[in-house]
GROMACS .gro file of C-alpha atoms in nm:
model
  321
    1MET     CA    1   0.505  -0.885  -1.921
    2ILE     CA    2   0.623  -1.247  -1.908
    3TRP     CA    3   0.536  -1.540  -2.130
    4ALA     CA    4   0.385  -1.727  -1.834
    5TYR     CA    5   0.116  -1.453  -1.825
    6PRO     CA    6   0.114  -1.310  -2.178
    7ASP     CA    7  -0.055  -0.986  -2.266
    8TYR     CA    8  -0.192  -1.084  -2.606
    9LYS     CA    9  -0.321  -0.737  -2.687
   10LEU     CA   10   0.024  -0.586  -2.634
   11ILE     CA   11   0.188  -0.861  -2.839
   12ALA     CA   12  -0.058  -0.807  -3.125
   13LEU     CA   13  -0.005  -0.429  -3.114
   14LEU     CA   14   0.374  -0.455  -3.119
   15SER     CA   15   0.363  -0.714  -3.397
   16GLY     CA   16   0.134  -0.494  -3.603
   17VAL     CA   17   0.357  -0.190  -3.561
   18PHE     CA   18   0.666  -0.392  -3.651
   19ILE     CA   19   0.506  -0.540  -3.964
   20LEU     CA   20   0.382  -0.199  -4.077
   21LEU     CA   21   0.721  -0.034  -4.031
   22TYR     CA   22   0.897  -0.323  -4.195
   23LEU     CA   23   0.668  -0.311  -4.497
   24ILE     CA   24   0.747   0.059  -4.532
   25TYR     CA   25   1.115  -0.031  -4.508
   26LEU     CA   26   1.080  -0.296  -4.784
   27TYR     CA   27   0.888  -0.056  -5.004
   28ARG     CA   28   1.169   0.198  -4.971
   29TYR     CA   29   1.425  -0.057  -5.086
   30TRP     CA   30   1.198  -0.170  -5.368
   31SER     CA   31   1.170   0.190  -5.488
   32ILE     CA   32   1.549   0.224  -5.484
   33ASN     CA   33   1.585  -0.108  -5.667
   34ARG     CA   34   1.379   0.027  -5.956
   35ARG     CA   35   1.641   0.290  -6.029
   36LEU     CA   36   1.967   0.126  -5.921
   37LYS     CA   37   2.140  -0.196  -6.001
   38VAL     CA   38   2.136  -0.393  -5.676
   39GLN     CA   39   2.300  -0.727  -5.605
   40LYS     CA   40   2.003  -0.930  -5.493
   41ARG     CA   41   2.202  -1.178  -5.279
   42ARG     CA   42   2.369  -0.901  -5.081
   43LEU     CA   43   2.039  -0.722  -5.044
   44PHE     CA   44   1.879  -1.043  -4.916
   45THR     CA   45   2.162  -1.092  -4.664
   46LYS     CA   46   2.120  -0.738  -4.534
   47MET     CA   47   1.744  -0.778  -4.505
   48VAL     CA   48   1.779  -1.106  -4.312
   49LEU     CA   49   2.032  -0.952  -4.073
   50ARG     CA   50   1.811  -0.655  -3.996
   51THR     CA   51   1.504  -0.872  -3.965
   52LEU     CA   52   1.685  -1.089  -3.711
   53TYR     CA   53   1.780  -0.811  -3.473
   54PHE     CA   54   1.445  -0.638  -3.507
   55VAL     CA   55   1.275  -0.964  -3.404
   56LEU     CA   56   1.524  -1.011  -3.120
   57PHE     CA   57   1.448  -0.661  -2.988
   58LEU     CA   58   1.076  -0.737  -2.999
   59ILE     CA   59   1.123  -1.063  -2.808
   60ALA     CA   60   1.339  -0.889  -2.546
   61PHE     CA   61   1.077  -0.616  -2.503
   62ALA     CA   62   0.809  -0.884  -2.449
   63GLY     CA   63   1.012  -1.016  -2.152
   64PRO     CA   64   1.034  -1.390  -2.220
   65SER     CA   65   1.038  -1.611  -1.910
   66ILE     CA   66   1.190  -1.952  -1.969
   67GLY     CA   67   1.217  -2.199  -1.684
   68SER     CA   68   1.175  -2.122  -1.314
   69SER     CA   69   1.383  -2.062  -1.003
   70THR     CA   70   1.322  -2.048  -0.627
   71LYS     CA   71   1.370  -1.734  -0.424
   72GLU     CA   72   1.370  -1.673  -0.049
   73ILE     CA   73   1.132  -1.397   0.054
   74LYS     CA   74   1.159  -1.227   0.391
   75GLU     CA   75   0.822  -1.140   0.539
   76GLU     CA   76   0.824  -0.814   0.732
   77GLY     CA   77   0.547  -0.701   0.960
   78LYS     CA   78   0.434  -0.463   1.230
   79ASP     CA   79   0.227  -0.503   1.545
   80ILE     CA   80  -0.055  -0.249   1.559
   81PHE     CA   81  -0.318  -0.212   1.830
   82ILE     CA   82  -0.627  -0.009   1.740
   83ALA     CA   83  -0.796   0.142   2.046
   84VAL     CA   84  -1.148   0.273   1.979
   85ASP     CA   85  -1.338   0.501   2.216
   86LEU     CA   86  -1.693   0.367   2.270
   87SER     CA   87  -1.814   0.629   2.516
   88GLN     CA   88  -2.163   0.777   2.465
   89SER     CA   89  -2.012   1.089   2.311
   90MET     CA   90  -1.912   0.880   2.008
   91ASN     CA   91  -2.280   0.877   1.911
   92ALA     CA   92  -2.271   1.253   1.850
   93GLN     CA   93  -2.372   1.351   1.499
   94ASP     CA   94  -2.144   1.648   1.437
   95ILE     CA   95  -1.981   1.415   1.181
   96GLY     CA   96  -2.229   1.221   0.970
   97PRO     CA   97  -2.384   0.976   1.018
   98ASN     CA   98  -2.221   0.989   1.364
   99ARG     CA   99  -1.870   0.972   1.504
  100LEU     CA  100  -1.864   0.596   1.565
  101GLN     CA  101  -2.014   0.498   1.232
  102ARG     CA  102  -1.759   0.716   1.055
  103VAL     CA  103  -1.478   0.551   1.253
  104LYS     CA  104  -1.603   0.203   1.161
  105PHE     CA  105  -1.612   0.294   0.792
  106GLU     CA  106  -1.261   0.440   0.797
  107LEU     CA  107  -1.115   0.151   0.998
  108LYS     CA  108  -1.240  -0.112   0.755
  109ASN     CA  109  -1.053   0.066   0.476
  110LEU     CA  110  -0.742   0.127   0.687
  111ILE     CA  111  -0.674  -0.234   0.784
  112LYS     CA  112  -0.686  -0.340   0.418
  113SER     CA  113  -0.364  -0.141   0.371
  114PHE     CA  114  -0.176  -0.373   0.612
  115PRO     CA  115  -0.241  -0.733   0.502
  116SER     CA  116   0.097  -0.863   0.626
  117ASP     CA  117   0.081  -0.698   0.971
  118ARG     CA  118  -0.067  -0.819   1.297
  119ILE     CA  119  -0.352  -0.596   1.414
  120GLY     CA  120  -0.541  -0.608   1.744
  121LEU     CA  121  -0.854  -0.426   1.861
  122ILE     CA  122  -0.912  -0.267   2.205
  123ILE     CA  123  -1.239  -0.100   2.303
  124PHE     CA  124  -1.268   0.142   2.591
  125SER     CA  125  -1.461   0.407   2.775
  126SER     CA  126  -1.412   0.432   3.150
  127GLU     CA  127  -1.262   0.079   3.126
  128ALA     CA  128  -1.069  -0.099   2.850
  129TYR     CA  129  -1.134  -0.444   2.704
  130MET     CA  130  -0.941  -0.661   2.462
  131GLN     CA  131  -1.186  -0.716   2.176
  132CYS     CA  132  -0.942  -0.895   1.945
  133PRO     CA  133  -0.579  -0.990   2.016
  134LEU     CA  134  -0.308  -0.935   1.757
  135THR     CA  135  -0.393  -1.135   1.446
  136PHE     CA  136  -0.321  -1.161   1.075
  137ASP     CA  137  -0.685  -1.260   1.008
  138GLN     CA  138  -0.845  -0.953   0.853
  139ASN     CA  139  -1.182  -1.122   0.813
  140VAL     CA  140  -1.208  -1.159   1.190
  141LEU     CA  141  -1.108  -0.795   1.237
  142GLN     CA  142  -1.374  -0.681   0.991
  143LEU     CA  143  -1.639  -0.872   1.189
  144TYR     CA  144  -1.533  -0.714   1.518
  145ILE     CA  145  -1.533  -0.368   1.362
  146ASP     CA  146  -1.884  -0.425   1.224
  147GLY     CA  147  -2.005  -0.506   1.575
  148LEU     CA  148  -1.868  -0.196   1.749
  149ASN     CA  149  -2.129  -0.001   1.946
  150THR     CA  150  -2.138   0.210   2.261
  151GLY     CA  151  -2.329  -0.060   2.450
  152LEU     CA  152  -2.025  -0.289   2.464
  153VAL     CA  153  -1.854  -0.103   2.750
  154PRO     CA  154  -1.961   0.073   3.074
  155ASN     CA  155  -2.012   0.443   3.015
  156SER     CA  156  -1.913   0.667   3.301
  157GLY     CA  157  -1.663   0.889   3.123
  158THR     CA  158  -1.356   0.828   2.910
  159ASP     CA  159  -1.014   0.718   3.039
  160LEU     CA  160  -0.743   0.724   2.770
  161ASN     CA  161  -0.493   0.555   3.003
  162GLY     CA  162  -0.678   0.222   3.007
  163PRO     CA  163  -0.629   0.112   2.644
  164LEU     CA  164  -0.272   0.241   2.638
  165ARG     CA  165  -0.182   0.036   2.948
  166MET     CA  166  -0.351  -0.272   2.806
  167ALA     CA  167  -0.161  -0.246   2.475
  168LEU     CA  168   0.164  -0.179   2.660
  169ASP     CA  169   0.118  -0.490   2.877
  170ARG     CA  170   0.060  -0.704   2.568
  171PHE     CA  171   0.369  -0.565   2.398
  172GLU     CA  172   0.583  -0.621   2.709
  173ASN     CA  173   0.463  -0.981   2.746
  174GLU     CA  174   0.509  -1.060   2.378
  175GLU     CA  175   0.724  -1.375   2.356
  176SER     CA  176   0.857  -1.305   2.009
  177GLN     CA  177   1.089  -1.003   1.993
  178GLU     CA  178   1.141  -1.021   1.615
  179VAL     CA  179   0.893  -0.749   1.526
  180THR     CA  180   1.069  -0.417   1.585
  181SER     CA  181   0.775  -0.191   1.499
  182LYS     CA  182   0.504  -0.160   1.764
  183SER     CA  183   0.241   0.109   1.748
  184ILE     CA  184  -0.102   0.209   1.879
  185ILE     CA  185  -0.378   0.389   1.691
  186LEU     CA  186  -0.578   0.575   1.957
  187ILE     CA  187  -0.918   0.687   1.825
  188SER     CA  188  -1.125   0.920   2.044
  189ASP     CA  189  -1.291   1.258   2.071
  190GLY     CA  190  -1.024   1.336   2.330
  191GLU     CA  191  -1.245   1.407   2.632
  192ASN     CA  192  -1.025   1.240   2.895
  193PHE     CA  193  -1.155   1.202   3.251
  194GLY     CA  194  -0.878   0.965   3.363
  195ASP     CA  195  -0.530   1.017   3.504
  196ASP     CA  196  -0.260   1.227   3.345
  197LEU     CA  197  -0.101   1.071   3.036
  198GLU     CA  198   0.261   1.162   3.116
  199GLU     CA  199   0.347   0.841   3.306
  200ILE     CA  200   0.204   0.599   3.048
  201GLY     CA  201   0.354   0.807   2.768
  202SER     CA  202   0.700   0.772   2.923
  203ARG     CA  203   0.663   0.393   2.954
  204LEU     CA  204   0.548   0.360   2.595
  205ASN     CA  205   0.836   0.574   2.472
  206ASP     CA  206   1.088   0.361   2.666
  207LEU     CA  207   0.960   0.050   2.490
  208GLY     CA  208   0.966   0.221   2.151
  209VAL     CA  209   0.588   0.212   2.103
  210LYS     CA  210   0.457   0.500   1.894
  211VAL     CA  211   0.104   0.630   1.947
  212PHE     CA  212  -0.077   0.766   1.643
  213SER     CA  213  -0.384   0.943   1.780
  214LEU     CA  214  -0.687   1.012   1.564
  215GLY     CA  215  -0.922   1.283   1.684
  216ILE     CA  216  -1.287   1.250   1.581
  217GLY     CA  217  -1.530   1.539   1.623
  218THR     CA  218  -1.565   1.913   1.565
  219ASP     CA  219  -1.503   2.236   1.754
  220GLN     CA  220  -1.872   2.323   1.718
  221GLY     CA  221  -1.968   2.004   1.900
  222ALA     CA  222  -2.310   1.840   1.922
  223THR     CA  223  -2.560   1.694   2.165
  224ILE     CA  224  -2.541   1.323   2.251
  225PRO     CA  225  -2.837   1.111   2.133
  226ARG     CA  226  -2.996   0.856   2.367
  227GLY     CA  227  -3.302   0.669   2.250
  228ASN     CA  228  -3.552   0.917   2.112
  229GLY     CA  229  -3.395   1.208   2.299
  230VAL     CA  230  -3.056   1.336   2.411
  231ILE     CA  231  -2.843   1.300   2.724
  232ILE     CA  232  -2.918   1.570   2.981
  233ASP     CA  233  -2.641   1.726   3.190
  234PRO     CA  234  -2.754   1.668   3.555
  235ASP     CA  235  -2.571   1.981   3.675
  236THR     CA  236  -2.741   2.224   3.436
  237GLY     CA  237  -3.054   2.037   3.333
  238LYS     CA  238  -2.971   2.118   2.971
  239PRO     CA  239  -2.869   1.881   2.689
  240ALA     CA  240  -2.507   1.770   2.732
  241GLU     CA  241  -2.274   1.870   2.449
  242THR     CA  242  -1.951   1.707   2.339
  243PHE     CA  243  -1.659   1.877   2.161
  244LEU     CA  244  -1.335   1.754   2.009
  245ASP     CA  245  -1.055   1.796   2.265
  246ARG     CA  246  -0.724   1.769   2.079
  247ALA     CA  247  -0.491   1.842   2.372
  248PRO     CA  248  -0.464   1.493   2.534
  249LEU     CA  249  -0.443   1.320   2.196
  250GLN     CA  250  -0.169   1.553   2.079
  251GLN     CA  251   0.013   1.511   2.411
  252ILE     CA  252   0.035   1.132   2.400
  253ALA     CA  253   0.136   1.137   2.033
  254SER     CA  254   0.413   1.388   2.106
  255GLU     CA  255   0.546   1.197   2.410
  256THR     CA  256   0.582   0.874   2.208
  257ASN     CA  257   0.724   1.031   1.889
  258GLY     CA  258   0.400   0.952   1.709
  259GLN     CA  259   0.165   1.189   1.526
  260TYR     CA  260  -0.179   1.339   1.569
  261PHE     CA  261  -0.439   1.316   1.292
  262GLU     CA  262  -0.799   1.427   1.270
  263ILE     CA  263  -1.131   1.346   1.110
  264SER     CA  264  -1.379   1.631   1.107
  265ASN     CA  265  -1.588   1.824   0.858
  266GLU     CA  266  -1.278   2.027   0.769
  267ALA     CA  267  -0.999   1.765   0.801
  268GLN     CA  268  -0.984   1.420   0.642
  269GLU     CA  269  -0.641   1.290   0.748
  270LEU     CA  270  -0.686   0.912   0.752
  271GLY     CA  271  -0.473   0.887   0.437
  272ASP     CA  272  -0.192   1.066   0.621
  273LEU     CA  273  -0.225   0.820   0.910
  274THR     CA  274  -0.200   0.526   0.670
  275ALA     CA  275   0.110   0.677   0.508
  276ALA     CA  276   0.274   0.734   0.849
  277LEU     CA  277   0.217   0.370   0.946
  278GLU     CA  278   0.351   0.248   0.613
  279ARG     CA  279   0.673   0.442   0.670
  280LEU     CA  280   0.742   0.246   0.989
  281GLU     CA  281   1.008  -0.019   0.935
  282GLY     CA  282   0.876  -0.361   1.031
  283GLY     CA  283   1.081  -0.651   1.162
  284THR     CA  284   1.132  -0.989   0.993
  285VAL     CA  285   0.856  -1.224   1.104
  286GLY     CA  286   0.950  -1.517   0.881
  287THR     CA  287   1.083  -1.635   0.549
  288ARG     CA  288   0.937  -1.850   0.274
  289GLN     CA  289   1.049  -1.999  -0.055
  290ILE     CA  290   0.857  -1.903  -0.367
  291GLU     CA  291   0.890  -2.026  -0.723
  292THR     CA  292   0.944  -1.748  -0.973
  293SER     CA  293   0.973  -1.746  -1.350
  294SER     CA  294   1.320  -1.673  -1.486
  295ASN     CA  295   1.318  -1.373  -1.720
  296LYS     CA  296   1.563  -1.419  -2.009
  297TYR     CA  297   1.504  -1.090  -2.193
  298PHE     CA  298   1.870  -0.988  -2.150
  299TYR     CA  299   2.004  -1.263  -2.379
  300PHE     CA  300   1.774  -1.164  -2.666
  301LEU     CA  301   1.856  -0.798  -2.614
  302LEU     CA  302   2.230  -0.870  -2.616
  303ALA     CA  303   2.207  -1.078  -2.934
  304GLY     CA  304   2.005  -0.803  -3.105
  305LEU     CA  305   2.259  -0.538  -3.004
  306VAL     CA  306   2.548  -0.747  -3.137
  307LEU     CA  307   2.377  -0.794  -3.474
  308SER     CA  308   2.283  -0.426  -3.498
  309LEU     CA  309   2.644  -0.326  -3.424
  310LEU     CA  310   2.766  -0.564  -3.695
  311ASP     CA  311   2.520  -0.404  -3.935
  312MET     CA  312   2.666  -0.060  -3.859
  313ILE     CA  313   3.034  -0.151  -3.836
  314LEU     CA  314   3.048  -0.396  -4.127
  315PRO     CA  315   2.793  -0.270  -4.376
  316ILE     CA  316   2.708  -0.502  -4.663
  317LYS     CA  317   2.725  -0.322  -4.994
  318THR     CA  318   2.409  -0.357  -5.192
  319ILE     CA  319   2.483  -0.124  -5.482
  320LYS     CA  320   2.724  -0.242  -5.751
  321LEU     CA  321   2.941   0.041  -5.878
   0.00000   0.00000   0.00000
């Protein structure tokens, strides 16, 4: 607590406790004074001395801030691209209300944990599109996340290479090299119909970009809604089913020294993903001067300790023998 922003309830509580204890202390000395001959002047001196250092201890505990000073603050940040799969399979309802709606809910909470970092949004299916470049503006990001739906991209399968290449190109062309932490959050059910991920994984690893993949779906799978019905597999004539495929997501995370996480009916690992991103060391993106209050508690504490030591070392006799 500082005096610039006082906690009046705490001050009142501490004052009340002090007064109560001190009254008990005075009563004890009054009881002794009834039976013993006490030099009143010496007793008064002792009481004033003890009162002084008790008050000084209370003031020090309250943390008095007197005056102000300026301090240089280094602002550290990370660059994070979030790549969200918008293929038709993300409408599957094996995770309620469906995979995409669950992702949108989780993402809105996740980005709130990184207010000082630049975050961009990539959407993809068979092709990838830059929905929002890297920005500090979380309000804009929230609007883009609200608008995510599977109709925003062509749907002829899922290619995990597309969003990774797009994020890599943006990182490589980044003019400022101050930010040392660059990462990608790849969110998908893992059903990859594109090229092998080894080549793009190697390029990302060379640049120091970590991929944190987030699998969404279940092993039991589900049909894929379309309108009032479901998508039919043209080869079998039966409803198409989609399942969580962890293998490609785990592969790209492993090749870039990232981690794989999962959201399903059994696993809720978004908190672990947030913690992993927080552990990344960001680079210095700027400095700023701020005005801070100057806490002077130490001087009151020191004065109280000196007086209490004097009280112990040089006791004032109160009883006349």
